[in-house]
Short mmCIF file of C-alpha atoms in Angstrom, two decimals:
data_model
loop_
_atom_site.label_atom_id
_atom_site.label_comp_id
_atom_site.label_asym_id
_atom_site.label_seq_id
_atom_site.Cartn_x
_atom_site.Cartn_y
_atom_site.Cartn_z
CA ALA A 1 8.01 76.80 -1.57
CA GLN A 2 6.88 80.03 -0.05
CA THR A 3 10.01 81.78 1.39
CA ILE A 4 9.64 85.00 4.07
CA HIS A 5 12.40 88.52 3.50
CA GLN A 6 12.83 90.46 6.05
CA TRP A 7 14.83 94.37 5.40
CA PRO A 8 17.13 95.10 6.42
CA VAL A 9 19.18 92.33 7.46
CA ALA A 10 20.45 94.73 10.71
CA GLU A 11 19.55 99.11 11.73
CA ILE A 12 21.78 100.80 14.12
CA LYS A 13 19.70 104.09 14.70
CA ALA A 14 20.09 106.41 17.10
CA VAL A 15 17.04 107.44 19.96
CA GLY A 16 14.52 109.66 18.91
CA SER A 17 15.33 107.99 14.69
CA PRO A 18 12.37 106.54 12.52
CA LEU A 19 12.49 102.87 11.65
CA SER A 20 10.88 101.31 9.13
CA LEU A 21 11.21 97.27 9.15
CA GLY A 22 9.49 95.48 6.49
CA CYS A 23 8.98 91.57 5.52
CA THR A 24 7.39 89.77 2.26
CA ILE A 25 5.85 86.37 2.01
CA LYS A 26 6.37 84.30 -1.84
CA GLY A 27 4.37 81.59 -2.61
CA LYS A 28 2.05 81.89 -0.02
CA SER A 29 -1.77 83.71 -1.16
CA SER A 30 -3.38 85.41 2.03
CA PRO A 31 -1.15 84.39 5.15
CA ASN A 32 -1.55 85.16 8.59
CA LEU A 33 1.53 87.17 9.37
CA TYR A 34 3.23 88.38 12.95
CA TRP A 35 5.83 90.10 14.02
CA TYR A 36 7.65 89.41 16.99
CA TRP A 37 10.76 91.20 19.00
CA GLN A 38 13.45 89.28 21.08
CA ALA A 39 15.73 91.06 23.58
CA THR A 40 18.86 89.48 23.49
CA GLY A 41 18.45 86.50 25.34
CA GLY A 42 15.79 86.97 26.24
CA THR A 43 12.41 85.29 24.60
CA LEU A 44 10.25 86.12 21.58
CA GLN A 45 7.39 88.76 22.31
CA GLN A 46 4.35 88.93 19.57
CA LEU A 47 3.64 92.48 18.81
CA PHE A 48 1.06 92.31 15.72
CA TYR A 49 -0.67 89.63 13.56
CA SER A 50 -2.86 90.35 10.46
CA ILE A 51 -5.52 87.95 9.12
CA THR A 52 -6.26 90.25 6.44
CA VAL A 53 -4.85 92.86 3.91
CA GLY A 54 -5.73 96.49 6.09
CA GLN A 55 -6.05 95.28 9.14
CA VAL A 56 -3.90 94.86 11.78
CA GLU A 57 -4.25 93.98 15.52
CA SER A 58 -1.61 94.98 18.23
CA VAL A 59 -0.78 92.28 20.73
CA VAL A 60 1.17 94.41 22.62
CA GLN A 61 2.16 98.34 23.12
CA LEU A 62 5.94 99.22 22.26
CA ASN A 63 5.57 102.41 20.45
CA LEU A 64 5.22 100.84 17.84
CA SER A 65 2.79 100.43 15.05
CA ALA A 66 2.38 97.74 12.11
CA SER A 67 0.64 98.06 8.56
CA ARG A 68 -0.04 95.27 5.63
CA PRO A 69 -0.34 97.58 2.67
CA LYS A 70 -0.15 94.45 0.33
CA ASP A 71 -1.56 90.37 0.88
CA ASP A 72 2.16 89.34 1.01
CA GLN A 73 4.19 92.96 3.51
CA PHE A 74 3.91 93.49 6.50
CA ILE A 75 5.57 96.66 7.35
CA LEU A 76 6.47 97.59 11.48
CA SER A 77 7.28 101.02 11.82
CA THR A 78 7.87 103.83 14.40
CA GLU A 79 8.27 107.89 14.08
CA LYS A 80 10.23 107.52 17.80
CA LEU A 81 12.89 105.28 18.43
CA LEU A 82 13.94 104.03 22.14
CA LEU A 83 16.11 102.90 23.89
CA SER A 84 14.19 99.97 24.23
CA HIS A 85 13.62 98.89 21.26
CA SER A 86 16.63 97.52 20.46
CA GLY A 87 16.83 93.66 19.86
CA PHE A 88 15.87 91.19 17.17
CA TYR A 89 13.01 92.02 15.09
CA LEU A 90 11.45 88.16 13.86
CA CYS A 91 8.22 88.65 11.09
CA ALA A 92 6.62 85.12 10.81
CA TRP A 93 3.25 83.65 8.67
CA GLY A 94 1.01 81.14 9.53
CA ASP A 95 -2.30 79.58 7.90
CA TRP A 96 -4.85 78.13 10.26
CA GLY A 97 -2.67 75.90 11.53
CA TYR A 98 -0.62 76.39 14.62
CA GLU A 99 2.90 76.71 13.69
CA GLN A 100 4.17 79.14 12.25
CA TYR A 101 7.68 79.83 10.15
CA PHE A 102 9.47 82.53 11.06
CA GLY A 103 11.89 85.45 8.81
CA PRO A 104 15.63 85.58 9.24
CA GLY A 105 15.00 88.63 10.99
CA THR A 106 16.57 91.94 11.56
CA ARG A 107 19.38 92.85 13.76
CA LEU A 108 17.85 96.88 15.82
CA THR A 109 20.37 98.96 17.96
CA VAL A 110 19.37 102.04 19.19
CA LEU A 111 21.95 104.27 20.49
CA SER B 1 12.46 74.17 32.95
CA GLN B 2 11.07 77.24 31.21
CA TRP B 3 8.83 79.82 31.73
CA GLY B 4 7.91 83.48 30.33
CA GLU B 5 9.13 85.49 33.15
CA GLU B 6 12.24 83.54 34.56
CA ASN B 7 15.23 83.97 32.71
CA LEU B 8 17.32 81.72 29.80
CA GLN B 9 18.26 78.49 31.22
CA ALA B 10 21.57 76.96 30.50
CA LEU B 11 22.41 73.36 29.95
CA SER B 12 25.85 71.94 28.98
CA ILE B 13 26.60 68.09 27.19
CA GLN B 14 28.66 65.71 25.30
CA GLU B 15 27.91 64.80 21.98
CA GLY B 16 25.30 61.41 22.01
CA GLU B 17 24.16 61.87 25.73
CA ASP B 18 20.16 62.51 26.13
CA VAL B 19 18.83 65.68 26.94
CA THR B 20 15.27 66.75 28.37
CA MET B 21 13.97 70.08 28.46
CA ASN B 22 10.72 70.93 30.36
CA CYS B 23 8.58 73.45 30.32
CA SER B 24 5.26 74.61 32.09
CA TYR B 25 2.55 77.38 31.78
CA LYS B 26 0.29 79.17 32.73
CA THR B 27 -2.37 79.15 30.73
CA TYR B 28 -5.67 76.73 28.87
CA THR B 29 -3.29 75.40 25.41
CA THR B 30 -4.43 73.72 23.02
CA VAL B 31 -1.21 72.65 21.52
CA VAL B 32 2.25 72.96 22.68
CA GLN B 33 4.47 73.23 20.24
CA TRP B 34 8.31 73.24 20.24
CA TYR B 35 10.61 75.55 18.26
CA ARG B 36 14.45 75.46 17.95
CA GLN B 37 16.50 78.75 17.35
CA LYS B 38 19.81 78.49 16.14
CA SER B 39 22.17 81.68 16.79
CA GLY B 40 21.66 84.85 14.45
CA LYS B 41 17.79 82.64 13.00
CA GLY B 42 14.39 82.76 13.45
CA PRO B 43 13.29 79.99 15.42
CA ALA B 44 12.55 76.97 13.39
CA GLN B 45 9.19 74.40 14.64
CA LEU B 46 10.01 71.41 15.20
CA ILE B 47 7.11 69.18 16.77
CA LEU B 48 3.80 69.68 17.94
CA ILE B 49 1.24 68.09 20.88
CA ARG B 50 -1.92 68.68 20.95
CA SER B 51 -3.60 68.87 24.12
CA ASN B 52 -5.14 65.40 23.68
CA GLU B 53 -1.64 63.96 23.08
CA ARG B 54 0.43 62.29 26.09
CA GLU B 55 3.71 62.14 23.52
CA LYS B 56 4.81 62.76 19.82
CA ARG B 57 7.86 61.37 18.47
CA SER B 58 9.72 62.87 15.47
CA GLY B 59 12.98 61.27 14.87
CA ARG B 60 15.11 61.98 17.53
CA LEU B 61 12.88 63.96 19.39
CA ARG B 62 10.05 62.86 22.01
CA ALA B 63 7.24 65.80 22.89
CA THR B 64 5.48 64.25 26.15
CA LEU B 65 2.20 66.51 27.91
CA ASP B 66 0.92 66.54 30.78
CA THR B 67 -2.40 68.91 31.29
CA SER B 68 -2.91 68.30 34.50
CA SER B 69 0.48 69.85 35.86
CA GLN B 70 0.45 71.99 33.00
CA SER B 71 3.93 70.86 31.89
CA SER B 72 5.39 69.68 28.34
CA SER B 73 9.16 68.08 27.53
CA LEU B 74 10.52 68.31 25.02
CA SER B 75 13.98 65.01 25.26
CA ILE B 76 16.75 64.41 22.07
CA THR B 77 18.42 61.08 21.88
CA GLY B 78 22.27 60.85 21.21
CA THR B 79 23.04 64.48 20.85
CA LEU B 80 24.83 66.27 18.00
CA ALA B 81 27.07 69.26 18.38
CA THR B 82 24.39 70.66 15.63
CA ASP B 83 21.68 69.65 18.08
CA THR B 84 23.46 73.11 19.63
CA ALA B 85 20.18 76.12 20.30
CA VAL B 86 18.04 77.81 21.69
CA TYR B 87 14.80 75.57 22.47
CA PHE B 88 11.96 77.56 23.24
CA CYS B 89 7.99 75.90 23.78
CA ALA B 90 5.27 77.47 22.98
CA THR B 91 1.16 77.12 23.79
CA SER B 92 -1.67 78.88 21.45
CA SER B 93 -5.40 79.40 22.55
CA GLY B 94 -5.93 80.20 19.15
CA SER B 95 -4.19 79.53 15.85
CA TRP B 96 -2.66 83.05 15.79
CA GLN B 97 -1.31 83.30 19.06
CA LEU B 98 1.72 81.91 20.77
CA ILE B 99 3.31 82.56 23.84
CA PHE B 100 7.35 81.15 23.97
CA GLY B 101 7.99 80.20 27.28
CA SER B 102 11.37 81.69 28.48
CA GLY B 103 13.64 79.30 26.58
CA THR B 104 16.72 76.00 27.39
CA GLN B 105 20.13 77.40 25.96
CA LEU B 106 21.55 74.07 24.92
CA THR B 107 25.45 73.58 23.93
CA VAL B 108 26.06 69.87 22.82
CA MET B 109 30.09 69.58 23.01
CA PRO B 110 31.87 67.63 20.35
#
């Protein structure tokens, strides 16, 4: 069975500080990987997707970047956090069907 | 009903009642999916309906799709307190793309 793990579970960071969030998928070879952002009480906004190692496509610009250093790992980062980055970050995987499988998420608070 | 620019809708019902949530979308979609998100968790898919289908059932769930009006609905029969969650519709024009609606907060009171 496939499992998806996100780290950290929660972060409290200062405006202007750097950020790195991670996601690992086990039990699935060459998955499509996705990052989403969700404001409190809001909908999910797709940020990035990756079809293969080393290749990442940006869907929306939020002063964030993503990388896929390994087949099973997806990283979301920024060098300088903004207040508007606060929210819930979700990693998801899919194959060539339409369903996406979401991880447990990381709650980010920027102060 | 929900879509991206609208605020989260809210519904509150008693356990055992039936409920229908609506969704409208703006662009061409190959499929409509309905996801459920419980508090503090990631969403999970409930049901997928393709553009050539008008209705799809799964247990207590029934989804409909009307491509002419670009709308979909999700009905739950015999609701349980454990059905309390936010329900999102999501559209896709490609297998990598998922565009979520604004969501409906459903509260089922025991």
